[in-house]
mmCIF file with all atom_site columns, C-alpha atoms in Angstrom:
data_model
loop_
_atom_site.group_PDB
_atom_site.id
_atom_site.type_symbol
_atom_site.label_atom_id
_atom_site.label_alt_id
_atom_site.label_comp_id
_atom_site.label_asym_id
_atom_site.label_entity_id
_atom_site.label_seq_id
_atom_site.pdbx_PDB_ins_code
_atom_site.Cartn_x
_atom_site.Cartn_y
_atom_site.Cartn_z
_atom_site.occupancy
_atom_site.B_iso_or_equiv
_atom_site.pdbx_formal_charge
_atom_site.auth_seq_id
_atom_site.auth_comp_id
_atom_site.auth_asym_id
_atom_site.auth_atom_id
_atom_site.pdbx_PDB_model_num
ATOM 1   C CA . MET A 1 1   ? 3.354   -39.413 -2.488  1.00 0.00 ? 1   MET A CA 1
ATOM 2   C CA . LYS A 1 2   ? -0.003  -37.649 -2.139  1.00 0.00 ? 2   LYS A CA 1
ATOM 3   C CA . LEU A 1 3   ? -0.882  -35.205 -4.938  1.00 0.00 ? 3   LEU A CA 1
ATOM 4   C CA . GLY A 1 4   ? -1.256  -32.211 -2.579  1.00 0.00 ? 4   GLY A CA 1
ATOM 5   C CA . ILE A 1 5   ? 2.197   -32.725 -1.075  1.00 0.00 ? 5   ILE A CA 1
ATOM 6   C CA . PHE A 1 6   ? 3.700   -33.215 -4.532  1.00 0.00 ? 6   PHE A CA 1
ATOM 7   C CA . LEU A 1 7   ? 2.218   -29.942 -5.830  1.00 0.00 ? 7   LEU A CA 1
ATOM 8   C CA . CYS A 1 8   ? 3.464   -28.039 -2.779  1.00 0.00 ? 8   CYS A CA 1
ATOM 9   C CA . LEU A 1 9   ? 6.963   -29.410 -3.327  1.00 0.00 ? 9   LEU A CA 1
ATOM 10  C CA . ILE A 1 10  ? 6.842   -28.274 -6.959  1.00 0.00 ? 10  ILE A CA 1
ATOM 11  C CA . ALA A 1 11  ? 5.777   -24.767 -5.846  1.00 0.00 ? 11  ALA A CA 1
ATOM 12  C CA . LEU A 1 12  ? 8.619   -24.598 -3.334  1.00 0.00 ? 12  LEU A CA 1
ATOM 13  C CA . MET A 1 13  ? 11.107  -25.676 -6.012  1.00 0.00 ? 13  MET A CA 1
ATOM 14  C CA . GLN A 1 14  ? 9.799   -22.903 -8.278  1.00 0.00 ? 14  GLN A CA 1
ATOM 15  C CA . PHE A 1 15  ? 10.165  -20.380 -5.466  1.00 0.00 ? 15  PHE A CA 1
ATOM 16  C CA . PHE A 1 16  ? 13.839  -21.156 -4.938  1.00 0.00 ? 16  PHE A CA 1
ATOM 17  C CA . SER A 1 17  ? 14.640  -21.633 -8.616  1.00 0.00 ? 17  SER A CA 1
ATOM 18  C CA . GLY A 1 18  ? 13.319  -18.186 -9.559  1.00 0.00 ? 18  GLY A CA 1
ATOM 19  C CA . GLU A 1 19  ? 10.489  -19.399 -11.791 1.00 0.00 ? 19  GLU A CA 1
ATOM 20  C CA . ALA A 1 20  ? 7.394   -17.216 -12.035 1.00 0.00 ? 20  ALA A CA 1
ATOM 21  C CA . LEU A 1 21  ? 4.871   -17.696 -9.278  1.00 0.00 ? 21  LEU A CA 1
ATOM 22  C CA . SER A 1 22  ? 1.431   -16.266 -8.697  1.00 0.00 ? 22  SER A CA 1
ATOM 23  C CA . TYR A 1 23  ? 1.660   -14.027 -5.667  1.00 0.00 ? 23  TYR A CA 1
ATOM 24  C CA . ARG A 1 24  ? -0.345  -11.426 -3.788  1.00 0.00 ? 24  ARG A CA 1
ATOM 25  C CA . ASN A 1 25  ? 0.893   -7.839  -3.824  1.00 0.00 ? 25  ASN A CA 1
ATOM 26  C CA . ILE A 1 26  ? 1.315   -6.301  -0.370  1.00 0.00 ? 26  ILE A CA 1
ATOM 27  C CA . SER A 1 27  ? 2.177   -2.661  0.376   1.00 0.00 ? 27  SER A CA 1
ATOM 28  C CA . GLY A 1 28  ? 4.084   -1.527  3.457   1.00 0.00 ? 28  GLY A CA 1
ATOM 29  C CA . LEU A 1 29  ? 5.185   1.800   4.933   1.00 0.00 ? 29  LEU A CA 1
ATOM 30  C CA . SER A 1 30  ? 8.839   2.493   5.694   1.00 0.00 ? 30  SER A CA 1
ATOM 31  C CA . ASN A 1 31  ? 9.879   3.043   9.332   1.00 0.00 ? 31  ASN A CA 1
ATOM 32  C CA . SER A 1 32  ? 6.705   1.275   10.483  1.00 0.00 ? 32  SER A CA 1
ATOM 33  C CA . TYR A 1 33  ? 5.551   -2.227  11.354  1.00 0.00 ? 33  TYR A CA 1
ATOM 34  C CA . ILE A 1 34  ? 4.626   -4.292  8.315   1.00 0.00 ? 34  ILE A CA 1
ATOM 35  C CA . ASN A 1 35  ? 2.276   -7.251  8.725   1.00 0.00 ? 35  ASN A CA 1
ATOM 36  C CA . LEU A 1 36  ? 2.340   -10.090 6.206   1.00 0.00 ? 36  LEU A CA 1
ATOM 37  C CA . ARG A 1 37  ? -0.653  -12.387 6.661   1.00 0.00 ? 37  ARG A CA 1
ATOM 38  C CA . ALA A 1 38  ? -0.738  -15.887 5.231   1.00 0.00 ? 38  ALA A CA 1
ATOM 39  C CA . LEU A 1 39  ? -3.975  -16.943 3.574   1.00 0.00 ? 39  LEU A CA 1
ATOM 40  C CA . PHE A 1 40  ? -3.897  -20.639 4.319   1.00 0.00 ? 40  PHE A CA 1
ATOM 41  C CA . PRO A 1 41  ? -6.950  -22.569 3.162   1.00 0.00 ? 41  PRO A CA 1
ATOM 42  C CA . SER A 1 42  ? -9.277  -23.356 6.041   1.00 0.00 ? 42  SER A CA 1
ATOM 43  C CA . SER A 1 43  ? -8.646  -26.822 7.380   1.00 0.00 ? 43  SER A CA 1
ATOM 44  C CA . PRO A 1 44  ? -9.801  -28.767 10.441  1.00 0.00 ? 44  PRO A CA 1
ATOM 45  C CA . VAL A 1 45  ? -6.289  -30.225 10.633  1.00 0.00 ? 45  VAL A CA 1
ATOM 46  C CA . PRO A 1 46  ? -4.020  -28.427 13.166  1.00 0.00 ? 46  PRO A CA 1
ATOM 47  C CA . VAL A 1 47  ? -0.972  -26.512 11.909  1.00 0.00 ? 47  VAL A CA 1
ATOM 48  C CA . ILE A 1 48  ? 2.206   -27.997 13.377  1.00 0.00 ? 48  ILE A CA 1
ATOM 49  C CA . GLU A 1 49  ? 4.866   -25.749 11.862  1.00 0.00 ? 49  GLU A CA 1
ATOM 50  C CA . VAL A 1 50  ? 5.104   -22.538 9.819   1.00 0.00 ? 50  VAL A CA 1
ATOM 51  C CA . MET A 1 51  ? 8.228   -21.413 7.950   1.00 0.00 ? 51  MET A CA 1
ATOM 52  C CA . TRP A 1 52  ? 8.610   -17.864 6.594   1.00 0.00 ? 52  TRP A CA 1
ATOM 53  C CA . TYR A 1 53  ? 11.100  -17.286 3.760   1.00 0.00 ? 53  TYR A CA 1
ATOM 54  C CA . HIS A 1 54  ? 12.257  -14.154 1.947   1.00 0.00 ? 54  HIS A CA 1
ATOM 55  C CA . LYS A 1 55  ? 13.591  -14.059 -1.587  1.00 0.00 ? 55  LYS A CA 1
ATOM 56  C CA . THR A 1 56  ? 15.219  -10.642 -2.001  1.00 0.00 ? 56  THR A CA 1
ATOM 57  C CA . THR A 1 57  ? 15.394  -8.651  -5.219  1.00 0.00 ? 57  THR A CA 1
ATOM 58  C CA . ASP A 1 58  ? 19.023  -9.721  -5.699  1.00 0.00 ? 58  ASP A CA 1
ATOM 59  C CA . GLY A 1 59  ? 18.017  -13.404 -5.754  1.00 0.00 ? 59  GLY A CA 1
ATOM 60  C CA . ASN A 1 60  ? 19.046  -14.487 -2.257  1.00 0.00 ? 60  ASN A CA 1
ATOM 61  C CA . GLU A 1 61  ? 16.703  -16.662 -0.173  1.00 0.00 ? 61  GLU A CA 1
ATOM 62  C CA . VAL A 1 62  ? 16.709  -16.638 3.615   1.00 0.00 ? 62  VAL A CA 1
ATOM 63  C CA . LEU A 1 63  ? 14.688  -18.285 6.355   1.00 0.00 ? 63  LEU A CA 1
ATOM 64  C CA . LEU A 1 64  ? 13.230  -15.470 8.458   1.00 0.00 ? 64  LEU A CA 1
ATOM 65  C CA . ALA A 1 65  ? 11.314  -17.340 11.132  1.00 0.00 ? 65  ALA A CA 1
ATOM 66  C CA . LYS A 1 66  ? 10.190  -20.798 12.164  1.00 0.00 ? 66  LYS A CA 1
ATOM 67  C CA . PHE A 1 67  ? 7.035   -21.268 14.245  1.00 0.00 ? 67  PHE A CA 1
ATOM 68  C CA . GLN A 1 68  ? 6.530   -24.692 15.793  1.00 0.00 ? 68  GLN A CA 1
ATOM 69  C CA . ASP A 1 69  ? 4.289   -26.150 18.502  1.00 0.00 ? 69  ASP A CA 1
ATOM 70  C CA . GLY A 1 70  ? 2.798   -22.758 19.353  1.00 0.00 ? 70  GLY A CA 1
ATOM 71  C CA . ARG A 1 71  ? 6.009   -20.728 19.617  1.00 0.00 ? 71  ARG A CA 1
ATOM 72  C CA . VAL A 1 72  ? 8.835   -19.216 17.590  1.00 0.00 ? 72  VAL A CA 1
ATOM 73  C CA . ILE A 1 73  ? 11.851  -21.508 17.785  1.00 0.00 ? 73  ILE A CA 1
ATOM 74  C CA . ASP A 1 74  ? 14.089  -19.735 15.268  1.00 0.00 ? 74  ASP A CA 1
ATOM 75  C CA . ARG A 1 75  ? 14.269  -16.324 13.596  1.00 0.00 ? 75  ARG A CA 1
ATOM 76  C CA . LEU A 1 76  ? 16.820  -14.369 11.631  1.00 0.00 ? 76  LEU A CA 1
ATOM 77  C CA . SER A 1 77  ? 16.706  -11.309 13.921  1.00 0.00 ? 77  SER A CA 1
ATOM 78  C CA . SER A 1 78  ? 14.513  -9.553  16.477  1.00 0.00 ? 78  SER A CA 1
ATOM 79  C CA . ARG A 1 79  ? 12.972  -7.514  13.624  1.00 0.00 ? 79  ARG A CA 1
ATOM 80  C CA . TYR A 1 80  ? 10.841  -10.516 12.715  1.00 0.00 ? 80  TYR A CA 1
ATOM 81  C CA . MET A 1 81  ? 7.935   -11.570 14.914  1.00 0.00 ? 81  MET A CA 1
ATOM 82  C CA . VAL A 1 82  ? 5.379   -14.288 14.266  1.00 0.00 ? 82  VAL A CA 1
ATOM 83  C CA . GLU A 1 83  ? 1.803   -13.958 15.520  1.00 0.00 ? 83  GLU A CA 1
ATOM 84  C CA . ASP A 1 84  ? -1.627  -15.545 15.175  1.00 0.00 ? 84  ASP A CA 1
ATOM 85  C CA . GLY A 1 85  ? -0.422  -19.122 15.223  1.00 0.00 ? 85  GLY A CA 1
ATOM 86  C CA . GLY A 1 86  ? 2.220   -18.503 12.568  1.00 0.00 ? 86  GLY A CA 1
ATOM 87  C CA . ARG A 1 87  ? -0.129  -16.845 10.095  1.00 0.00 ? 87  ARG A CA 1
ATOM 88  C CA . VAL A 1 88  ? 1.310   -13.325 10.525  1.00 0.00 ? 88  VAL A CA 1
ATOM 89  C CA . LEU A 1 89  ? 4.913   -12.251 10.032  1.00 0.00 ? 89  LEU A CA 1
ATOM 90  C CA . LYS A 1 90  ? 5.468   -8.803  11.567  1.00 0.00 ? 90  LYS A CA 1
ATOM 91  C CA . ILE A 1 91  ? 8.494   -6.843  10.327  1.00 0.00 ? 91  ILE A CA 1
ATOM 92  C CA . GLN A 1 92  ? 9.768   -4.035  12.545  1.00 0.00 ? 92  GLN A CA 1
ATOM 93  C CA . ASN A 1 93  ? 11.062  -0.761  11.031  1.00 0.00 ? 93  ASN A CA 1
ATOM 94  C CA . GLY A 1 94  ? 10.271  -1.735  7.453   1.00 0.00 ? 94  GLY A CA 1
ATOM 95  C CA . SER A 1 95  ? 12.523  -0.388  4.709   1.00 0.00 ? 95  SER A CA 1
ATOM 96  C CA . LYS A 1 96  ? 12.912  -0.754  0.966   1.00 0.00 ? 96  LYS A CA 1
ATOM 97  C CA . ASN A 1 97  ? 15.530  -3.410  1.654   1.00 0.00 ? 97  ASN A CA 1
ATOM 98  C CA . ASP A 1 98  ? 12.569  -5.585  2.666   1.00 0.00 ? 98  ASP A CA 1
ATOM 99  C CA . ASN A 1 99  ? 11.099  -5.482  -0.848  1.00 0.00 ? 99  ASN A CA 1
ATOM 100 C CA . GLY A 1 100 ? 10.711  -8.815  -2.571  1.00 0.00 ? 100 GLY A CA 1
ATOM 101 C CA . VAL A 1 101 ? 9.001   -12.187 -2.511  1.00 0.00 ? 101 VAL A CA 1
ATOM 102 C CA . TYR A 1 102 ? 7.916   -13.824 0.749   1.00 0.00 ? 102 TYR A CA 1
ATOM 103 C CA . LYS A 1 103 ? 6.731   -17.386 1.159   1.00 0.00 ? 103 LYS A CA 1
ATOM 104 C CA . ASP A 1 104 ? 5.082   -19.006 4.128   1.00 0.00 ? 104 ASP A CA 1
ATOM 105 C CA . GLU A 1 105 ? 4.804   -22.773 4.295   1.00 0.00 ? 105 GLU A CA 1
ATOM 106 C CA . ALA A 1 106 ? 2.675   -24.547 6.876   1.00 0.00 ? 106 ALA A CA 1
ATOM 107 C CA . THR A 1 107 ? 3.022   -28.196 7.827   1.00 0.00 ? 107 THR A CA 1
ATOM 108 C CA . LEU A 1 108 ? -0.251  -29.766 8.918   1.00 0.00 ? 108 LEU A CA 1
ATOM 109 C CA . GLN A 1 109 ? -0.701  -32.591 11.346  1.00 0.00 ? 109 GLN A CA 1
ATOM 110 C CA . GLY A 1 110 ? -0.291  -35.762 9.307   1.00 0.00 ? 110 GLY A CA 1
ATOM 111 C CA . GLY A 1 111 ? 2.307   -34.264 6.953   1.00 0.00 ? 111 GLY A CA 1
ATOM 112 C CA . GLY A 1 112 ? 0.190   -32.167 4.581   1.00 0.00 ? 112 GLY A CA 1
ATOM 113 C CA . LEU A 1 113 ? 1.589   -28.843 3.330   1.00 0.00 ? 113 LEU A CA 1
ATOM 114 C CA . VAL A 1 114 ? -0.089  -25.531 2.482   1.00 0.00 ? 114 VAL A CA 1
ATOM 115 C CA . ASP A 1 115 ? 1.673   -22.365 1.370   1.00 0.00 ? 115 ASP A CA 1
ATOM 116 C CA . ASP A 1 116 ? 1.212   -18.785 0.244   1.00 0.00 ? 116 ASP A CA 1
ATOM 117 C CA . VAL A 1 117 ? 3.432   -16.403 -1.739  1.00 0.00 ? 117 VAL A CA 1
ATOM 118 C CA . LEU A 1 118 ? 3.426   -12.614 -1.384  1.00 0.00 ? 118 LEU A CA 1
ATOM 119 C CA . TYR A 1 119 ? 5.317   -9.741  -2.973  1.00 0.00 ? 119 TYR A CA 1
ATOM 120 C CA . LEU A 1 120 ? 6.070   -6.839  -0.626  1.00 0.00 ? 120 LEU A CA 1
ATOM 121 C CA . THR A 1 121 ? 6.732   -3.297  -1.829  1.00 0.00 ? 121 THR A CA 1
ATOM 122 C CA . VAL A 1 122 ? 7.711   -0.748  0.824   1.00 0.00 ? 122 VAL A CA 1
ATOM 123 C CA . TYR A 1 123 ? 6.876   2.920   0.236   1.00 0.00 ? 123 TYR A CA 1
ATOM 124 C CA . ASP A 1 124 ? 8.016   6.105   1.942   1.00 0.00 ? 124 ASP A CA 1
ATOM 125 C CA . PRO A 1 125 ? 5.397   8.166   3.831   1.00 0.00 ? 125 PRO A CA 1
ATOM 126 C CA . VAL A 1 126 ? 3.550   10.724  1.721   1.00 0.00 ? 126 VAL A CA 1
ATOM 127 C CA . PRO A 1 127 ? 4.403   14.346  2.596   1.00 0.00 ? 127 PRO A CA 1
ATOM 128 C CA . ILE A 1 128 ? 1.582   16.791  3.333   1.00 0.00 ? 128 ILE A CA 1
ATOM 129 C CA . PRO A 1 129 ? 0.734   18.328  -0.048  1.00 0.00 ? 129 PRO A CA 1
ATOM 130 C CA . ASP A 1 130 ? 0.736   22.030  -0.882  1.00 0.00 ? 130 ASP A CA 1
ATOM 131 C CA . VAL A 1 131 ? -2.437  23.356  -2.518  1.00 0.00 ? 131 VAL A CA 1
ATOM 132 C CA . ILE A 1 132 ? -2.298  26.582  -4.539  1.00 0.00 ? 132 ILE A CA 1
ATOM 133 C CA . PRO A 1 133 ? -5.532  28.055  -5.991  1.00 0.00 ? 133 PRO A CA 1
ATOM 134 C CA . GLN A 1 134 ? -5.645  30.504  -8.903  1.00 0.00 ? 134 GLN A CA 1
ATOM 135 C CA . VAL A 1 135 ? -8.628  32.353  -10.375 1.00 0.00 ? 135 VAL A CA 1
ATOM 136 C CA . LYS A 1 136 ? -9.427  34.636  -13.307 1.00 0.00 ? 136 LYS A CA 1
ATOM 137 C CA . ARG A 1 137 ? -12.687 36.427  -13.995 1.00 0.00 ? 137 ARG A CA 1
ATOM 138 C CA . ILE A 1 138 ? -13.901 36.724  -17.568 1.00 0.00 ? 138 ILE A CA 1
ATOM 139 C CA . GLY A 1 139 ? -17.337 38.302  -17.814 1.00 0.00 ? 139 GLY A CA 1
ATOM 140 C CA . ASP A 1 140 ? -19.741 36.505  -15.514 1.00 0.00 ? 140 ASP A CA 1
ATOM 141 C CA . LYS A 1 141 ? -17.521 33.408  -15.288 1.00 0.00 ? 141 LYS A CA 1
ATOM 142 C CA . CYS A 1 142 ? -14.663 32.516  -12.967 1.00 0.00 ? 142 CYS A CA 1
ATOM 143 C CA . HIS A 1 143 ? -11.887 30.312  -14.297 1.00 0.00 ? 143 HIS A CA 1
ATOM 144 C CA . VAL A 1 144 ? -10.441 28.251  -11.454 1.00 0.00 ? 144 VAL A CA 1
ATOM 145 C CA . ALA A 1 145 ? -7.215  26.253  -11.343 1.00 0.00 ? 145 ALA A CA 1
ATOM 146 C CA . VAL A 1 146 ? -5.981  24.424  -8.251  1.00 0.00 ? 146 VAL A CA 1
ATOM 147 C CA . GLN A 1 147 ? -2.527  22.872  -8.117  1.00 0.00 ? 147 GLN A CA 1
ATOM 148 C CA . CYS A 1 148 ? -1.568  20.145  -5.649  1.00 0.00 ? 148 CYS A CA 1
ATOM 149 C CA . SER A 1 149 ? 2.004   18.972  -5.141  1.00 0.00 ? 149 SER A CA 1
ATOM 150 C CA . VAL A 1 150 ? 4.322   17.467  -2.553  1.00 0.00 ? 150 VAL A CA 1
ATOM 151 C CA . PRO A 1 151 ? 7.658   19.047  -1.564  1.00 0.00 ? 151 PRO A CA 1
ATOM 152 C CA . SER A 1 152 ? 9.751   16.319  -3.192  1.00 0.00 ? 152 SER A CA 1
ATOM 153 C CA . ASN A 1 153 ? 9.640   15.090  -6.787  1.00 0.00 ? 153 ASN A CA 1
ATOM 154 C CA . ARG A 1 154 ? 8.224   11.615  -6.193  1.00 0.00 ? 154 ARG A CA 1
ATOM 155 C CA . SER A 1 155 ? 7.120   9.368   -9.048  1.00 0.00 ? 155 SER A CA 1
ATOM 156 C CA . ASP A 1 156 ? 5.158   7.029   -6.749  1.00 0.00 ? 156 ASP A CA 1
ATOM 157 C CA . ILE A 1 157 ? 2.589   9.651   -5.686  1.00 0.00 ? 157 ILE A CA 1
ATOM 158 C CA . TYR A 1 158 ? -0.830  10.085  -7.285  1.00 0.00 ? 158 TYR A CA 1
ATOM 159 C CA . TYR A 1 159 ? -3.569  12.647  -6.736  1.00 0.00 ? 159 TYR A CA 1
ATOM 160 C CA . THR A 1 160 ? -7.337  12.487  -6.364  1.00 0.00 ? 160 THR A CA 1
ATOM 161 C CA . TRP A 1 161 ? -9.732  15.365  -5.848  1.00 0.00 ? 161 TRP A CA 1
ATOM 162 C CA . LYS A 1 162 ? -13.016 16.244  -4.167  1.00 0.00 ? 162 LYS A CA 1
ATOM 163 C CA . TYR A 1 163 ? -14.887 19.525  -4.034  1.00 0.00 ? 163 TYR A CA 1
ATOM 164 C CA . ARG A 1 164 ? -17.987 20.984  -2.479  1.00 0.00 ? 164 ARG A CA 1
ATOM 165 C CA . HIS A 1 165 ? -20.039 24.141  -2.921  1.00 0.00 ? 165 HIS A CA 1
ATOM 166 C CA . ALA A 1 166 ? -20.998 26.047  0.236   1.00 0.00 ? 166 ALA A CA 1
ATOM 167 C CA . ASP A 1 167 ? -22.218 23.549  2.854   1.00 0.00 ? 167 ASP A CA 1
ATOM 168 C CA . LYS A 1 168 ? -22.985 20.672  0.488   1.00 0.00 ? 168 LYS A CA 1
ATOM 169 C CA . GLU A 1 169 ? -21.272 17.292  0.712   1.00 0.00 ? 169 GLU A CA 1
ATOM 170 C CA . TYR A 1 170 ? -17.935 16.683  -0.977  1.00 0.00 ? 170 TYR A CA 1
ATOM 171 C CA . GLN A 1 171 ? -18.166 15.256  -4.493  1.00 0.00 ? 171 GLN A CA 1
ATOM 172 C CA . LYS A 1 172 ? -15.429 13.263  -6.180  1.00 0.00 ? 172 LYS A CA 1
ATOM 173 C CA . LEU A 1 173 ? -13.846 14.728  -9.304  1.00 0.00 ? 173 LEU A CA 1
ATOM 174 C CA . ASN A 1 174 ? -12.659 12.544  -12.172 1.00 0.00 ? 174 ASN A CA 1
ATOM 175 C CA . ASP A 1 175 ? -9.397  14.481  -12.450 1.00 0.00 ? 175 ASP A CA 1
ATOM 176 C CA . THR A 1 176 ? -6.408  12.503  -11.169 1.00 0.00 ? 176 THR A CA 1
ATOM 177 C CA . GLY A 1 177 ? -3.495  14.811  -11.988 1.00 0.00 ? 177 GLY A CA 1
ATOM 178 C CA . GLY A 1 178 ? -1.761  17.413  -9.868  1.00 0.00 ? 178 GLY A CA 1
ATOM 179 C CA . THR A 1 179 ? -3.835  20.286  -11.324 1.00 0.00 ? 179 THR A CA 1
ATOM 180 C CA . ILE A 1 180 ? -7.581  20.657  -11.837 1.00 0.00 ? 180 ILE A CA 1
ATOM 181 C CA . ARG A 1 181 ? -9.352  23.351  -13.840 1.00 0.00 ? 181 ARG A CA 1
ATOM 182 C CA . MET A 1 182 ? -12.980 24.389  -14.068 1.00 0.00 ? 182 MET A CA 1
ATOM 183 C CA . THR A 1 183 ? -15.114 27.339  -15.085 1.00 0.00 ? 183 THR A CA 1
ATOM 184 C CA . VAL A 1 184 ? -18.064 28.288  -12.883 1.00 0.00 ? 184 VAL A CA 1
ATOM 185 C CA . PRO A 1 185 ? -20.562 31.160  -12.705 1.00 0.00 ? 185 PRO A CA 1
ATOM 186 C CA . ILE A 1 186 ? -19.529 33.996  -10.427 1.00 0.00 ? 186 ILE A CA 1
ATOM 187 C CA . ASP A 1 187 ? -22.478 33.277  -8.134  1.00 0.00 ? 187 ASP A CA 1
ATOM 188 C CA . HIS A 1 188 ? -21.428 29.622  -7.840  1.00 0.00 ? 188 HIS A CA 1
ATOM 189 C CA . LEU A 1 189 ? -18.228 30.249  -5.899  1.00 0.00 ? 189 LEU A CA 1
ATOM 190 C CA . ASP A 1 190 ? -17.646 29.625  -2.181  1.00 0.00 ? 190 ASP A CA 1
ATOM 191 C CA . MET A 1 191 ? -16.037 26.313  -3.132  1.00 0.00 ? 191 MET A CA 1
ATOM 192 C CA . LYS A 1 192 ? -13.751 24.023  -1.167  1.00 0.00 ? 192 LYS A CA 1
ATOM 193 C CA . PHE A 1 193 ? -11.303 21.661  -2.843  1.00 0.00 ? 193 PHE A CA 1
ATOM 194 C CA . MET A 1 194 ? -9.655  18.669  -1.183  1.00 0.00 ? 194 MET A CA 1
ATOM 195 C CA . CYS A 1 195 ? -6.547  17.102  -2.691  1.00 0.00 ? 195 CYS A CA 1
ATOM 196 C CA . THR A 1 196 ? -5.426  13.651  -1.578  1.00 0.00 ? 196 THR A CA 1
ATOM 197 C CA . ALA A 1 197 ? -1.827  12.735  -2.339  1.00 0.00 ? 197 ALA A CA 1
ATOM 198 C CA . HIS A 1 198 ? -1.337  8.997   -2.021  1.00 0.00 ? 198 HIS A CA 1
ATOM 199 C CA . ASN A 1 199 ? 0.706   5.934   -2.797  1.00 0.00 ? 199 ASN A CA 1
ATOM 200 C CA . PRO A 1 200 ? -0.377  2.330   -2.136  1.00 0.00 ? 200 PRO A CA 1
ATOM 201 C CA . ALA A 1 201 ? 0.697   2.520   1.532   1.00 0.00 ? 201 ALA A CA 1
ATOM 202 C CA . ASP A 1 202 ? -0.069  6.063   2.708   1.00 0.00 ? 202 ASP A CA 1
ATOM 203 C CA . GLN A 1 203 ? -2.054  9.204   1.973   1.00 0.00 ? 203 GLN A CA 1
ATOM 204 C CA . LYS A 1 204 ? -2.277  12.838  3.093   1.00 0.00 ? 204 LYS A CA 1
ATOM 205 C CA . ASN A 1 205 ? -4.993  15.458  2.499   1.00 0.00 ? 205 ASN A CA 1
ATOM 206 C CA . ALA A 1 206 ? -4.942  19.225  2.063   1.00 0.00 ? 206 ALA A CA 1
ATOM 207 C CA . THR A 1 207 ? -7.782  21.654  1.346   1.00 0.00 ? 207 THR A CA 1
ATOM 208 C CA . THR A 1 208 ? -8.278  25.163  -0.007  1.00 0.00 ? 208 THR A CA 1
ATOM 209 C CA . HIS A 1 209 ? -11.299 27.475  0.093   1.00 0.00 ? 209 HIS A CA 1
ATOM 210 C CA . ILE A 1 210 ? -12.140 29.784  -2.818  1.00 0.00 ? 210 ILE A CA 1
ATOM 211 C CA . LYS A 1 211 ? -14.721 32.299  -1.617  1.00 0.00 ? 211 LYS A CA 1
ATOM 212 C CA . ASP A 1 212 ? -14.787 34.594  -4.643  1.00 0.00 ? 212 ASP A CA 1
ATOM 213 C CA . CYS A 1 213 ? -12.984 35.382  -7.880  1.00 0.00 ? 213 CYS A CA 1
ATOM 214 C CA . GLU A 1 214 ? -10.857 38.144  -6.379  1.00 0.00 ? 214 GLU A CA 1
ATOM 215 C CA . GLY A 1 215 ? -8.132  38.493  -3.788  1.00 0.00 ? 215 GLY A CA 1
ATOM 216 C CA . ILE A 1 216 ? -6.091  35.319  -4.466  1.00 0.00 ? 216 ILE A CA 1
ATOM 217 C CA . ASN A 1 217 ? -3.531  34.309  -7.082  1.00 0.00 ? 217 ASN A CA 1
ATOM 218 C CA . GLN A 1 218 ? -4.661  35.324  -10.557 1.00 0.00 ? 218 GLN A CA 1
ATOM 219 C CA . LEU A 1 219 ? -4.321  33.071  -13.585 1.00 0.00 ? 219 LEU A CA 1
#
């Protein structure tokens, strides 16, 4: 048996036996199409057949789709579509039930095998965040705090910030939490803050404009 075929068989045995495999992390968005793309090594040898498998988080393994001779000849349901010569598995209406390990195995002309293993995590869409500014004047300084949050208490959401003064370009802030604080001279106001709430699959932005140190929520 050729070494390449032998190694591929060992990898497939590990996949179905539950042993640790090196895989690529893929993020998908719920209620949307999710595309899983195989990264087969480039080869001048034509691909004859591609098999897509799913190992769910509860340990079950299922054959999702079989692509052979340029067409899909078998698939678990109409949710699964195969494109780009078998290299792409498209999942319709993705949900968290689709989380888990996926394996694609391609049979080359002449009997060689190549494969790829992916781990899919499906996330819910990010809600539009609420941004609440607060200010407090002390002497010739203005203490500014801006809070960014989403309507639901979600542990998978992170925050990044940008700000700009007057008509200058936005600058990225190092703060990554839901609240930022800074102290600026009174004559340095007219500031805009942009909060981006995001997870690995989606993001939403919201902005607020602080023109002066009066007239909005006080710290």
